[in-house]
Coordinates of C-alpha atoms and ligand atoms in Angstrom, one line a residue:
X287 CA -30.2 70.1 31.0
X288 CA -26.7 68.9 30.0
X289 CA -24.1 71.8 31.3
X290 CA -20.3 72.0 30.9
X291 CA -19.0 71.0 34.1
X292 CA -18.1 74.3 35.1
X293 CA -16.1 77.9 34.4
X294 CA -12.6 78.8 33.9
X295 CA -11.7 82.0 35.8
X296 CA -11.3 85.2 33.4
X297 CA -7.6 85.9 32.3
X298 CA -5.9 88.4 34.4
X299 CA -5.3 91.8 32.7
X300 CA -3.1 94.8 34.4
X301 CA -5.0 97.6 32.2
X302 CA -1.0 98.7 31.9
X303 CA -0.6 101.0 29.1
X304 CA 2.0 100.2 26.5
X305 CA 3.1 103.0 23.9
X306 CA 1.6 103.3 20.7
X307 CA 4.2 101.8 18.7
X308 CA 5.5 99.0 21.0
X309 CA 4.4 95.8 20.3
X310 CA 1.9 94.2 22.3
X311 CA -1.9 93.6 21.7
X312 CA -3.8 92.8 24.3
X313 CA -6.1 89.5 24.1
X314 CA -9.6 88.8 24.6
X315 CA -9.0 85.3 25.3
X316 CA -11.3 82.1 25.2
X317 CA -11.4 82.0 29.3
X318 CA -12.8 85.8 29.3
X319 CA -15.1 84.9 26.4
X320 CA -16.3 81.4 28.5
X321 CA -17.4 84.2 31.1
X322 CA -20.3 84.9 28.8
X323 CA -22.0 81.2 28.9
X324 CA -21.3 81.2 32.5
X325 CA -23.7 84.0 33.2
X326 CA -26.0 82.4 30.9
X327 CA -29.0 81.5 32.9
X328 CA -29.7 77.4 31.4
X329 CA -33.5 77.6 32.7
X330 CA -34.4 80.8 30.7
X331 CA -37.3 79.2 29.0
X332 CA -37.5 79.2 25.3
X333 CA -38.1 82.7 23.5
X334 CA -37.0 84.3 26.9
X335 CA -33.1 86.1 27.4
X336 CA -31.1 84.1 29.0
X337 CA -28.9 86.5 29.4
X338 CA -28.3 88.7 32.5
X339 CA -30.7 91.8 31.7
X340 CA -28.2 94.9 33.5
X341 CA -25.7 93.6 30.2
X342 CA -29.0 93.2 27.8
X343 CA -30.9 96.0 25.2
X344 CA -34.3 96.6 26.4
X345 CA -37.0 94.8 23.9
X346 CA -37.9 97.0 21.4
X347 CA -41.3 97.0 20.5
X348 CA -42.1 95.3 16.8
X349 CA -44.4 98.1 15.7
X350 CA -41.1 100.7 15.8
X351 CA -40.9 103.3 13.3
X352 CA -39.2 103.9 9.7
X353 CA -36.9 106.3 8.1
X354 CA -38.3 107.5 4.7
X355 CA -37.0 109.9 2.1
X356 CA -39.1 113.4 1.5
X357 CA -41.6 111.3 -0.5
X358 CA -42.4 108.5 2.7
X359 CA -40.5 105.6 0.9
X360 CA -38.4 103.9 2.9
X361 CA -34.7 104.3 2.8
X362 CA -32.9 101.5 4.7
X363 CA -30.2 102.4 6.7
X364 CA -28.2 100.8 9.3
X365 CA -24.4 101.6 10.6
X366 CA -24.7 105.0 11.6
X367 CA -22.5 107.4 12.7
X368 CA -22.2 111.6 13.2
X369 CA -20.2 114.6 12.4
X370 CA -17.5 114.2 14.9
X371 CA -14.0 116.0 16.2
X372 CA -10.6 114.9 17.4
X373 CA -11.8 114.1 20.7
X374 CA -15.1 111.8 19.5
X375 CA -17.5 114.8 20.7
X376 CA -20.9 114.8 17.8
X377 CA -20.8 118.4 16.5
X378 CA -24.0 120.0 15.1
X379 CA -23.6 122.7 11.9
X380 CA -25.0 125.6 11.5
X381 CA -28.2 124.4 14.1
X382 CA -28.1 121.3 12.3
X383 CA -27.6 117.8 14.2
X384 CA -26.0 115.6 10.6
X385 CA -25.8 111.8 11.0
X386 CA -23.9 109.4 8.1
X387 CA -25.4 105.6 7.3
X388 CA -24.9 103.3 5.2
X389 CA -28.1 103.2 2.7
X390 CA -29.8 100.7 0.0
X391 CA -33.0 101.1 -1.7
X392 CA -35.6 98.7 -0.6
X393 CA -37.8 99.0 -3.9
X394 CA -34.5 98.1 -5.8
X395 CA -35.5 93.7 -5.6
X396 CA -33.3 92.6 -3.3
X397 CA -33.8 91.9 0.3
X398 CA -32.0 93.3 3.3
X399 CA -29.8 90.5 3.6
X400 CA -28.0 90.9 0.5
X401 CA -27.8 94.7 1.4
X402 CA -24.2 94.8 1.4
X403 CA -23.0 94.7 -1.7
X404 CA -25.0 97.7 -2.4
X405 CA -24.7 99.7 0.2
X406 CA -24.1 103.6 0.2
X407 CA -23.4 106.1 1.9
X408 CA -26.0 108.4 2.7
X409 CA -27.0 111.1 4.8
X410 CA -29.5 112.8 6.9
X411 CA -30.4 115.8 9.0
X412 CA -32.3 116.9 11.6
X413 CA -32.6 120.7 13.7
X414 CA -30.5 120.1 16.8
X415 CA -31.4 121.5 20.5
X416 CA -35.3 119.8 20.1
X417 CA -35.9 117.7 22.8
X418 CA -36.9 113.9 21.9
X419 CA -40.6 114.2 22.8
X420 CA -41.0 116.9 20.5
X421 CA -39.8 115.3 17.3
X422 CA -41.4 112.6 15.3
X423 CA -41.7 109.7 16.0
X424 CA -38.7 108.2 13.9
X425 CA -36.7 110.9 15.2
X426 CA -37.7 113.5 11.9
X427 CA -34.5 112.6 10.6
X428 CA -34.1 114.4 6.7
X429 CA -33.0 112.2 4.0
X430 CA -30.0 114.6 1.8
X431 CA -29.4 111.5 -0.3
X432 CA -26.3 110.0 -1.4
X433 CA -23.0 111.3 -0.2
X434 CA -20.9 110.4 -3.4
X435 CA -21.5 110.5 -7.0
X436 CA -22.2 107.6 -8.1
X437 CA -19.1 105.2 -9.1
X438 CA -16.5 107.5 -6.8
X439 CA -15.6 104.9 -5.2
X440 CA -14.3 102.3 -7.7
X441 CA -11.9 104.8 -8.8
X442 CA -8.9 103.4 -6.3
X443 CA -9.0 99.7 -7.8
X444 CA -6.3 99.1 -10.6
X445 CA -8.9 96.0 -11.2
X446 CA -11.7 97.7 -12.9
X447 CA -13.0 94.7 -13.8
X448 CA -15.3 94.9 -10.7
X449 CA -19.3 93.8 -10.3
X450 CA -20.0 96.9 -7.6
X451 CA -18.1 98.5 -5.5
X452 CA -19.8 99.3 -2.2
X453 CA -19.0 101.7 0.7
X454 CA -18.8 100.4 3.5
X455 CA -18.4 102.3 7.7
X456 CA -16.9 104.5 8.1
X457 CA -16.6 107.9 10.3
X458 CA -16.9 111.6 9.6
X459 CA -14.5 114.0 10.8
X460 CA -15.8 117.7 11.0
X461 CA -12.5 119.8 10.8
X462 CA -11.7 123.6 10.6
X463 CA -14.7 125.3 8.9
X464 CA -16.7 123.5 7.2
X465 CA -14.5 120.9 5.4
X466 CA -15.2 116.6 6.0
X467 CA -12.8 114.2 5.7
X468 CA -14.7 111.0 5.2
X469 CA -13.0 107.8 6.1
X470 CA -14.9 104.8 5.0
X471 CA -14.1 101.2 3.2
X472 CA -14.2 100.8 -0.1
X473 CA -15.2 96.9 -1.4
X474 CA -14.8 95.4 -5.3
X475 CA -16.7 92.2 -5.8
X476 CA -16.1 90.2 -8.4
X477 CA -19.0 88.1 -9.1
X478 CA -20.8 86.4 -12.0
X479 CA -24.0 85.8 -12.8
X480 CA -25.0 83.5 -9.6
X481 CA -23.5 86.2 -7.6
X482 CA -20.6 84.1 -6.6
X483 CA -17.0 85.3 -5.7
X484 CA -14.5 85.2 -8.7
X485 CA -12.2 87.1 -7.5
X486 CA -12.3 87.5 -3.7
X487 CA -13.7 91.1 -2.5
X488 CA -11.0 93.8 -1.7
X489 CA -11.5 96.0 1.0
X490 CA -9.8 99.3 1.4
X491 CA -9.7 101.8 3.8
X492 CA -10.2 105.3 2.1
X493 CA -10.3 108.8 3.0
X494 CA -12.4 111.6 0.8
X495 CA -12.6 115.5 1.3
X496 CA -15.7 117.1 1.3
X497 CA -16.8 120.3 2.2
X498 CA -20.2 120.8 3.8
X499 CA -23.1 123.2 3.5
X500 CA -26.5 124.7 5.6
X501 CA -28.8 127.4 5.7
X502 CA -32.4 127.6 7.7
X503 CA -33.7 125.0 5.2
X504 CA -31.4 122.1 5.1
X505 CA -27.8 121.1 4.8
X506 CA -25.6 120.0 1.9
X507 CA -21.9 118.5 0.7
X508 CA -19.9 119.1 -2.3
X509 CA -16.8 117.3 -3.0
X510 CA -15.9 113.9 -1.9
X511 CA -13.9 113.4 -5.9
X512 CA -10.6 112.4 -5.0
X513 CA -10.1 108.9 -3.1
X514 CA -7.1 108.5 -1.0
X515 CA -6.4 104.7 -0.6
X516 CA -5.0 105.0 3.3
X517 CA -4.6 101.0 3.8
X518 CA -4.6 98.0 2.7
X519 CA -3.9 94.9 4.4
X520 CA 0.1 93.8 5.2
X521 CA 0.0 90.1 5.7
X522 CA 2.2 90.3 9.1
X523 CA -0.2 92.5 11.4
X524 CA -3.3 92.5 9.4
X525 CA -4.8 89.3 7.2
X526 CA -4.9 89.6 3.2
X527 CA -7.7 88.6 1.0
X528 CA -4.8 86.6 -0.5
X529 CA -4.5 84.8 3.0
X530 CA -8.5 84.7 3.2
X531 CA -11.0 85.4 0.9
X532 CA -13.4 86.2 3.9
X533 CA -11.1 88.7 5.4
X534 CA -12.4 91.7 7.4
X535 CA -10.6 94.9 7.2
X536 CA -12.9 97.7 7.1
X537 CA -14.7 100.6 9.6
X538 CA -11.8 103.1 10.1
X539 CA -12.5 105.6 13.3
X540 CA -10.0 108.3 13.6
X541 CA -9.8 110.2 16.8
X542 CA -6.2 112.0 18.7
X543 CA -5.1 110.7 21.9
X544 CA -5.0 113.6 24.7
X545 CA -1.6 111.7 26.1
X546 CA 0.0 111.6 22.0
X547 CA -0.4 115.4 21.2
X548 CA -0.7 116.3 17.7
X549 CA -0.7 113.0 16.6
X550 CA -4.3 111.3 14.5
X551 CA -4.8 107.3 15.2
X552 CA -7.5 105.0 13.7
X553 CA -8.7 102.1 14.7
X554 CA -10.3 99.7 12.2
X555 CA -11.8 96.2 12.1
X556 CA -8.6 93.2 11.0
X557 CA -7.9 89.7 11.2
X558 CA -4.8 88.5 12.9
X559 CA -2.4 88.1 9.4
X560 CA -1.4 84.5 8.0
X561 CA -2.8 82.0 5.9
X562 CA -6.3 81.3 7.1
X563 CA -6.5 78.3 9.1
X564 CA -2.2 77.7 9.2
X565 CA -2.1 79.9 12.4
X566 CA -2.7 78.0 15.6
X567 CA -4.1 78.8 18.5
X568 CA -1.6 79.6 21.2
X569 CA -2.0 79.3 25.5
X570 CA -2.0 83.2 25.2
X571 CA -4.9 83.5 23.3
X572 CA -6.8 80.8 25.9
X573 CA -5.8 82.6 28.4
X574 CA -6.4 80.4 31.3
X575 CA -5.0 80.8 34.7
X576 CA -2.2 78.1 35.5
X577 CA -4.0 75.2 37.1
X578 CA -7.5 76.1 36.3
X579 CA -9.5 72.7 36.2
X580 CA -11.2 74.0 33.5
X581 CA -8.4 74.9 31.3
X582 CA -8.5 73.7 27.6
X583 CA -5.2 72.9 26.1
X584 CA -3.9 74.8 22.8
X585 CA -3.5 71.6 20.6
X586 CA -6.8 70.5 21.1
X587 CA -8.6 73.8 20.6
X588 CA -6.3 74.3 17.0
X589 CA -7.6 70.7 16.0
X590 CA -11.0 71.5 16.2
X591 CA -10.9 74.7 14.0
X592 CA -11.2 77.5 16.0
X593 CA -8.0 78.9 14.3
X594 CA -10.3 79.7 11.6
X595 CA -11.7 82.5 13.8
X596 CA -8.8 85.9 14.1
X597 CA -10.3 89.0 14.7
X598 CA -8.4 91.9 15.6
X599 CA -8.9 95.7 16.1
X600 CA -5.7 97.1 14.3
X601 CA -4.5 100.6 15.2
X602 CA -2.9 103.0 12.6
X603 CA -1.0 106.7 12.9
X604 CA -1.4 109.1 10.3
X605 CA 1.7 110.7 8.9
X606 CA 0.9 114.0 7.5
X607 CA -1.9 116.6 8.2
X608 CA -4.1 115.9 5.8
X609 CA -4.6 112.4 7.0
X610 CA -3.9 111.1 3.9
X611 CA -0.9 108.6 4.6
X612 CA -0.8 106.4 7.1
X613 CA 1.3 103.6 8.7
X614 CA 0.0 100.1 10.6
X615 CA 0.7 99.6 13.9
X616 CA 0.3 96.3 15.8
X617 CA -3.3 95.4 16.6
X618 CA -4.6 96.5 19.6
X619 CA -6.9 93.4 20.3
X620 CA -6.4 89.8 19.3
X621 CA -9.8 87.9 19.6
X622 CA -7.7 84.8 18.1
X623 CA -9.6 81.4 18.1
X624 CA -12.2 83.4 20.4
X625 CA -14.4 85.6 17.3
X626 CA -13.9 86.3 13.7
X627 CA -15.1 89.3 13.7
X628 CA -14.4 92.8 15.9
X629 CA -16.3 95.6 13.7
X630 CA -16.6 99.1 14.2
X631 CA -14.4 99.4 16.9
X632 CA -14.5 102.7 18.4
X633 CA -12.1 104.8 21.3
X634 CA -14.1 106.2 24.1
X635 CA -12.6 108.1 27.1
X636 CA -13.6 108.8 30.5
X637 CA -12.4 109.7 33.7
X638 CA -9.0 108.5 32.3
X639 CA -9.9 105.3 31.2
X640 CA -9.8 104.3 27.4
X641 CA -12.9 102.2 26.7
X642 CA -12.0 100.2 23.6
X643 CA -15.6 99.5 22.6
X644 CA -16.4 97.1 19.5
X645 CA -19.3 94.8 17.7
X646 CA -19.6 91.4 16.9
X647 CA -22.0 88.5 16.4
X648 CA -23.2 84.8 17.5
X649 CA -22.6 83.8 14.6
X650 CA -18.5 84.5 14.6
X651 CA -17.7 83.2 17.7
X652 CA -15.1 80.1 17.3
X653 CA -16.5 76.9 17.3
X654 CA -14.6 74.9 14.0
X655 CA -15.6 71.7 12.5
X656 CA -14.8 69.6 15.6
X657 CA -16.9 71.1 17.7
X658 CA -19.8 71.7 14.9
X659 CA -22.7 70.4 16.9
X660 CA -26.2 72.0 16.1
X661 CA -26.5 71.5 19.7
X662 CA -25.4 75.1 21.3
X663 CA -24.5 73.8 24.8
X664 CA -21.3 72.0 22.9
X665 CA -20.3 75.3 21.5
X666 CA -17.9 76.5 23.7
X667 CA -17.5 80.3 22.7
X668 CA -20.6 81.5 22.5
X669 CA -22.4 85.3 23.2
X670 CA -25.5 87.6 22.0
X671 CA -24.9 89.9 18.9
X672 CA -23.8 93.7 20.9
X673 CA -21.5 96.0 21.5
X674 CA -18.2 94.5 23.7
X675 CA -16.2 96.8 25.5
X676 CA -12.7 96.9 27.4
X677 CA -10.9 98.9 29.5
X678 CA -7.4 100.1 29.9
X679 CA -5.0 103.2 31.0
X680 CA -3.9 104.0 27.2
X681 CA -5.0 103.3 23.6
X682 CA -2.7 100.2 23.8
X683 CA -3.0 98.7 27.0
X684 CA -3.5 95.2 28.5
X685 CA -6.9 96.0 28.1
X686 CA -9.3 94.3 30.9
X687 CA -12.8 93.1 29.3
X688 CA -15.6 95.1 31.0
X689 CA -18.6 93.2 33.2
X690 CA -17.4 89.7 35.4
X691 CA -14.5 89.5 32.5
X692 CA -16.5 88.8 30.0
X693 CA -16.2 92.0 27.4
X694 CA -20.1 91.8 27.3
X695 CA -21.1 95.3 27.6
X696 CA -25.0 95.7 25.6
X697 CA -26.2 92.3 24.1
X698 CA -29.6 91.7 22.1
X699 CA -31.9 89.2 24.1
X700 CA -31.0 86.0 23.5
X701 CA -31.1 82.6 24.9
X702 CA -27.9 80.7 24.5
X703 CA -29.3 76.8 25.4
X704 CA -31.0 77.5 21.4
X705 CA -29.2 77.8 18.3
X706 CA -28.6 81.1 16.3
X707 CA -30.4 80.8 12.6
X708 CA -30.6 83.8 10.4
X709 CA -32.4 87.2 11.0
X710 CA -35.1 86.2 8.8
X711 CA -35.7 83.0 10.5
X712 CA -34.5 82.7 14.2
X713 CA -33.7 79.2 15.6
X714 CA -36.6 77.5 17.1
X715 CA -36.5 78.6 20.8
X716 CA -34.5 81.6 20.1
X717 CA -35.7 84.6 21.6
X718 CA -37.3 87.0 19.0
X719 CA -35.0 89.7 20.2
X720 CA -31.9 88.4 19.7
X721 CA -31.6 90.4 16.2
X722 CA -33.0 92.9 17.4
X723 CA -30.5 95.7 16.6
X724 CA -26.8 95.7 15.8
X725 CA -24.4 98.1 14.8
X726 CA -23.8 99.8 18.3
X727 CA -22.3 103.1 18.4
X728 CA -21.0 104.0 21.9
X729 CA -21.6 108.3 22.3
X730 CA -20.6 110.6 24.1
X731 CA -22.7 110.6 28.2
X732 CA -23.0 106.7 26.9
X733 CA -25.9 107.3 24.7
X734 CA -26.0 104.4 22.5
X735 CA -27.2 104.1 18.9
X736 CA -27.6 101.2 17.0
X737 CA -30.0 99.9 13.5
X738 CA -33.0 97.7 14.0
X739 CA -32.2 94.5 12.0
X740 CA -35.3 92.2 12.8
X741 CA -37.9 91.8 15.6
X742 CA -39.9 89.0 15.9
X743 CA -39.9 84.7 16.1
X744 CA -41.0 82.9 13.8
X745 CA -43.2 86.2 12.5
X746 CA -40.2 88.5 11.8
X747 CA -40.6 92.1 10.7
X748 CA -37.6 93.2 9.2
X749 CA -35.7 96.8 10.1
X750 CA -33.4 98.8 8.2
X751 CA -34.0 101.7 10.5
X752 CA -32.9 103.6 13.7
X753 CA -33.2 101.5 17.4
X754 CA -33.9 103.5 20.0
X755 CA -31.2 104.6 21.6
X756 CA -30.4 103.5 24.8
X757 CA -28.4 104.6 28.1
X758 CA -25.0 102.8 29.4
X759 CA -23.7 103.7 32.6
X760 CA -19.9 102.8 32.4
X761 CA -17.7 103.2 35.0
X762 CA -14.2 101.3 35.8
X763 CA -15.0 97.8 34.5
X764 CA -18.7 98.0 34.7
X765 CA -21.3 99.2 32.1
X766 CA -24.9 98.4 32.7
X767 CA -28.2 99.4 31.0
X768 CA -29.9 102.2 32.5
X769 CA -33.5 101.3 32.9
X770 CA -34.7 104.3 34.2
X771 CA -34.0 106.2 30.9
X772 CA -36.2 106.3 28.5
X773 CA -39.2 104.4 28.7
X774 CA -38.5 101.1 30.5
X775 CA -34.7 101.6 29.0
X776 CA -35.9 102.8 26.2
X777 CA -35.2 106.3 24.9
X778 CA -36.4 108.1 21.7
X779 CA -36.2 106.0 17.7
X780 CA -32.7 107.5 16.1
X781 CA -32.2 109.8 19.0
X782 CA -28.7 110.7 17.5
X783 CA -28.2 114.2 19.6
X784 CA -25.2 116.7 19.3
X785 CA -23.2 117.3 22.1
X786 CA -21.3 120.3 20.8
X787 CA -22.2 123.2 18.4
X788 CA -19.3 124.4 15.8
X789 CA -19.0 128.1 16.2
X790 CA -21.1 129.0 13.4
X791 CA -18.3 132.1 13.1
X792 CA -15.2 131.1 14.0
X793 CA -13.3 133.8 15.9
X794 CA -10.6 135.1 13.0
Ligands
FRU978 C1 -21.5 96.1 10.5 C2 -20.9 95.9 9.1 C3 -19.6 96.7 9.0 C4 -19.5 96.9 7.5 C5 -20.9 97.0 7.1 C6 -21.2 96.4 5.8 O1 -22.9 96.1 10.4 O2 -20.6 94.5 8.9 O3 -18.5 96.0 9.6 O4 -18.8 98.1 7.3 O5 -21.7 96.4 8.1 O6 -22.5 96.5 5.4

């Protein structure tokens, strides 16, 4: 088995928290990332993890359930998210626990795959307080339909010229009474016929008031007419589609900081700004320690492309109550020539610590024309499809990637000595759990939700439904699968719970 000669040490991080507004973004640099092959077992046989199993989701079965609408078709769903307030706590309404995903119709001819540039947003509810082994199977999760009319969303373009518009992740905060604000990204395509871009796609973040409803049979929203564009893309901080028509900028989480009183911030998914591919890869972003045998050098790693891979998690402060306006900061993370992709990121705090946690995939990690072997073992940056995590004393912080370094913190099975393919077709050798689930959504007591993609290699059932949710325990730089929850690690399909109740009559 051919091996690279041997590890880098991680970068060293201080955790030191920087304010808000000054400018520094912490890296996840290719030495951290490295960290992930180096705990890669190279004997894990082929379909087997290779992958240390405290940092890996449990195998879920492939006979899981399915979320259906009232009639017992199947709706597919995946990112998911709750009702939440300022502080990230999932509140229940009324007795009701109320979860947000993004939906597409799997009768409507197209597969799951190209579910994106259909997707909407939908919702669902469920009576809160029932303990998991009393509900169905799936969770008994009820389908209330779409959130929007149809079309709201295309109303911010000035280019109505659009093939769809789709709405993309997304968070829902539950404020005083009973009124939403919805923050989600709107994307134009422009396409013809062969479904090719003309135009490249323009994502926006967006913000929508709604006002939401329940009594003892079910729950309800009205509202959600007026967009508010919040952000687009500057060029400096955060990558246009005018710099790359593959940008990512999309899945805004708001949330207040206990040390910022009466201030709102968001994090969102960004690529580092420039022209794609004339932004080069600097020593910071390797990160290596000086002398480290193993060290790559910044020229080299530019030449062979993995420039071409900026990720960022940008941070953003609203400017008036209503959340409605809202100014970029500096990014938060850099995962230049490292990933292309940091999605969903998300704020979690505990014991003092802010847990930046955020997803990504195989399939973005850098590895650039030079180094384009099918051969994995020459990829360099490589990793599972999960949930990453970091840790730090502040929201902007030198933030210290949880678990040996690596930012690993709940990875699908996989074996990284065999190539990637596609959900519908594994690589050969792959393990048939390494898209297994994606879309990890860190909750409160580290409950962790995520949407069952596909199970099975080569005879792959396909998802579009609820994992089961599983148990992280996280503490300092550590987070590790808790195997005694659930069953094996396993705990209920969709288990999604509330961990605070809205007075349902707020004192006057
Ligand atoms: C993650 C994701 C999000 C995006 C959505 C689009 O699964 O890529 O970043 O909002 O899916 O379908």
């Amino acid at each position: 088995v051919l091996r690279l000669p041997g590890y880098p040490a991680p970068s060293i991080h201080s955790q030191r928290a920087y304010d808000p507004e000054e400018n520094f973004t912490a890296r996840w640099t290719r030495a951290d990332a490295l960290q992930l092959r180096a705990m890669s077992d190279p004997d894990a046989p082929a379909g087997e993890n290779s992958m240390p199993p405290e940092y890996s989701m449990p195998e879920i079965p492939q006979d899981f359930p399915i979320l259906t609408d009232p009639n017992g078709t199947q709706v597919w769903v995946w990112d998911t998210w709750t009702l939440t307030d300022a502080a990230a706590d999932q509140i229940s309404f009324k007795g009701w626990e109320v979860i947000f995903s993004l939906t597409a119709d799997p009768n409507a001819g197209y597969t799951f795959d190209a579910r994106h540039t259909h997707a909407r947003l939908g919702f669902f509810y469920r009576k809160a307080g029932v303990p998991a082994d009393e509900r169905p199977a799936n969770g008994g999760w009820i389908y209330g339909g779409h959130v929007f009319q149809d079309g709201a969303a295309g109303a911010i373009f000035e280019d109505q010229t659009f093939t769809t518009v789709t709405e993309w992740s997304g968070s829902t905060r539950l404020m005083e009474g009973n009124k939403l604000r919805l923050f989600y990204t709107a994307v134009a395509f422009y396409r013809n016929a062969n479904d090719e871009d003309i135009k490249p796609a323009d994502p926006r973040i967006v913000q929508t008031e709604g006002r939401l409803f329940a009594d003892e049979n079910g729950v309800w929203m009205t509202g959600f007419r007026d967009q508010h564009q919040l952000l687009v893309p500057d060029g400096t901080y955060y990558q246009t589609k005018e710099q790359n028509p593959f940008v990512n900028f999309r899945d805004p989480f708001t949330f207040e900081d206990p040390a910022h009183p009466g201030k709102t911030f968001m994090v969102f998914e960004g690529n580092t700004g420039g022209q794609r591919g004339a932004v080069t890869c600097t020593a910071a972003d390797l990160g290596y320690r000086e002398g480290d045998p193993y060290a790559e050098d910044p020229e080299t790693v530019t030449a062979n492309g993995a420039n071409f891979q900026m990720a960022n998690v940008g941070l953003a402060v609203a400017e008036n109550k209503a959340l409605t306006q809202w100014r970029f900061l500096p990014p938060i993370l850099s995962g230049n020539c490292v990933n292309d992709q940091t999605e969903r990121p998300q704020i979690y705090l505990q014991n003092g610590k802010y847990y930046l946690f955020t997803i990504s995939h195989r399939s973005t990690f850098a590895r650039g024309p030079g180094v384009d072997s099918a051969d994995p073992r020459f990829w360099y940056m490589d990793g599972p499809d999960g949930v990453y995590g970091f840790v730090g004393n502040g929201i902007r912080s030198d933030f210290q990637p949880l678990n040996e370094g690596s930012g690993l913190a709940l990875g699908n099975p996989t074996n990284l000595a065999f190539g990637v393919g596609t959900s519908a077709m594994p690589a050969e050798g792959q393990s048939p759990h390494t898209f297994q689930a994606y879309s990890h959504y860190v909750m409160p007591n580290g409950l962790v939700e995520s949407f069952i993609d596909a199970i099975g290699n080569p005879d792959v059932r396909r998802g579009g439904t609820l994992a089961p949710t599983v148990h992280l325990s996280i503490a300092g730089t550590s987070a590790v699968v808790d195997r005694s929850y659930g069953d094996g690690g396993l705990g209920a399909y969709g288990d999604i719970p509330a961990n605070e109740a809205q007075p349902v009559d707020p004192a006057p």
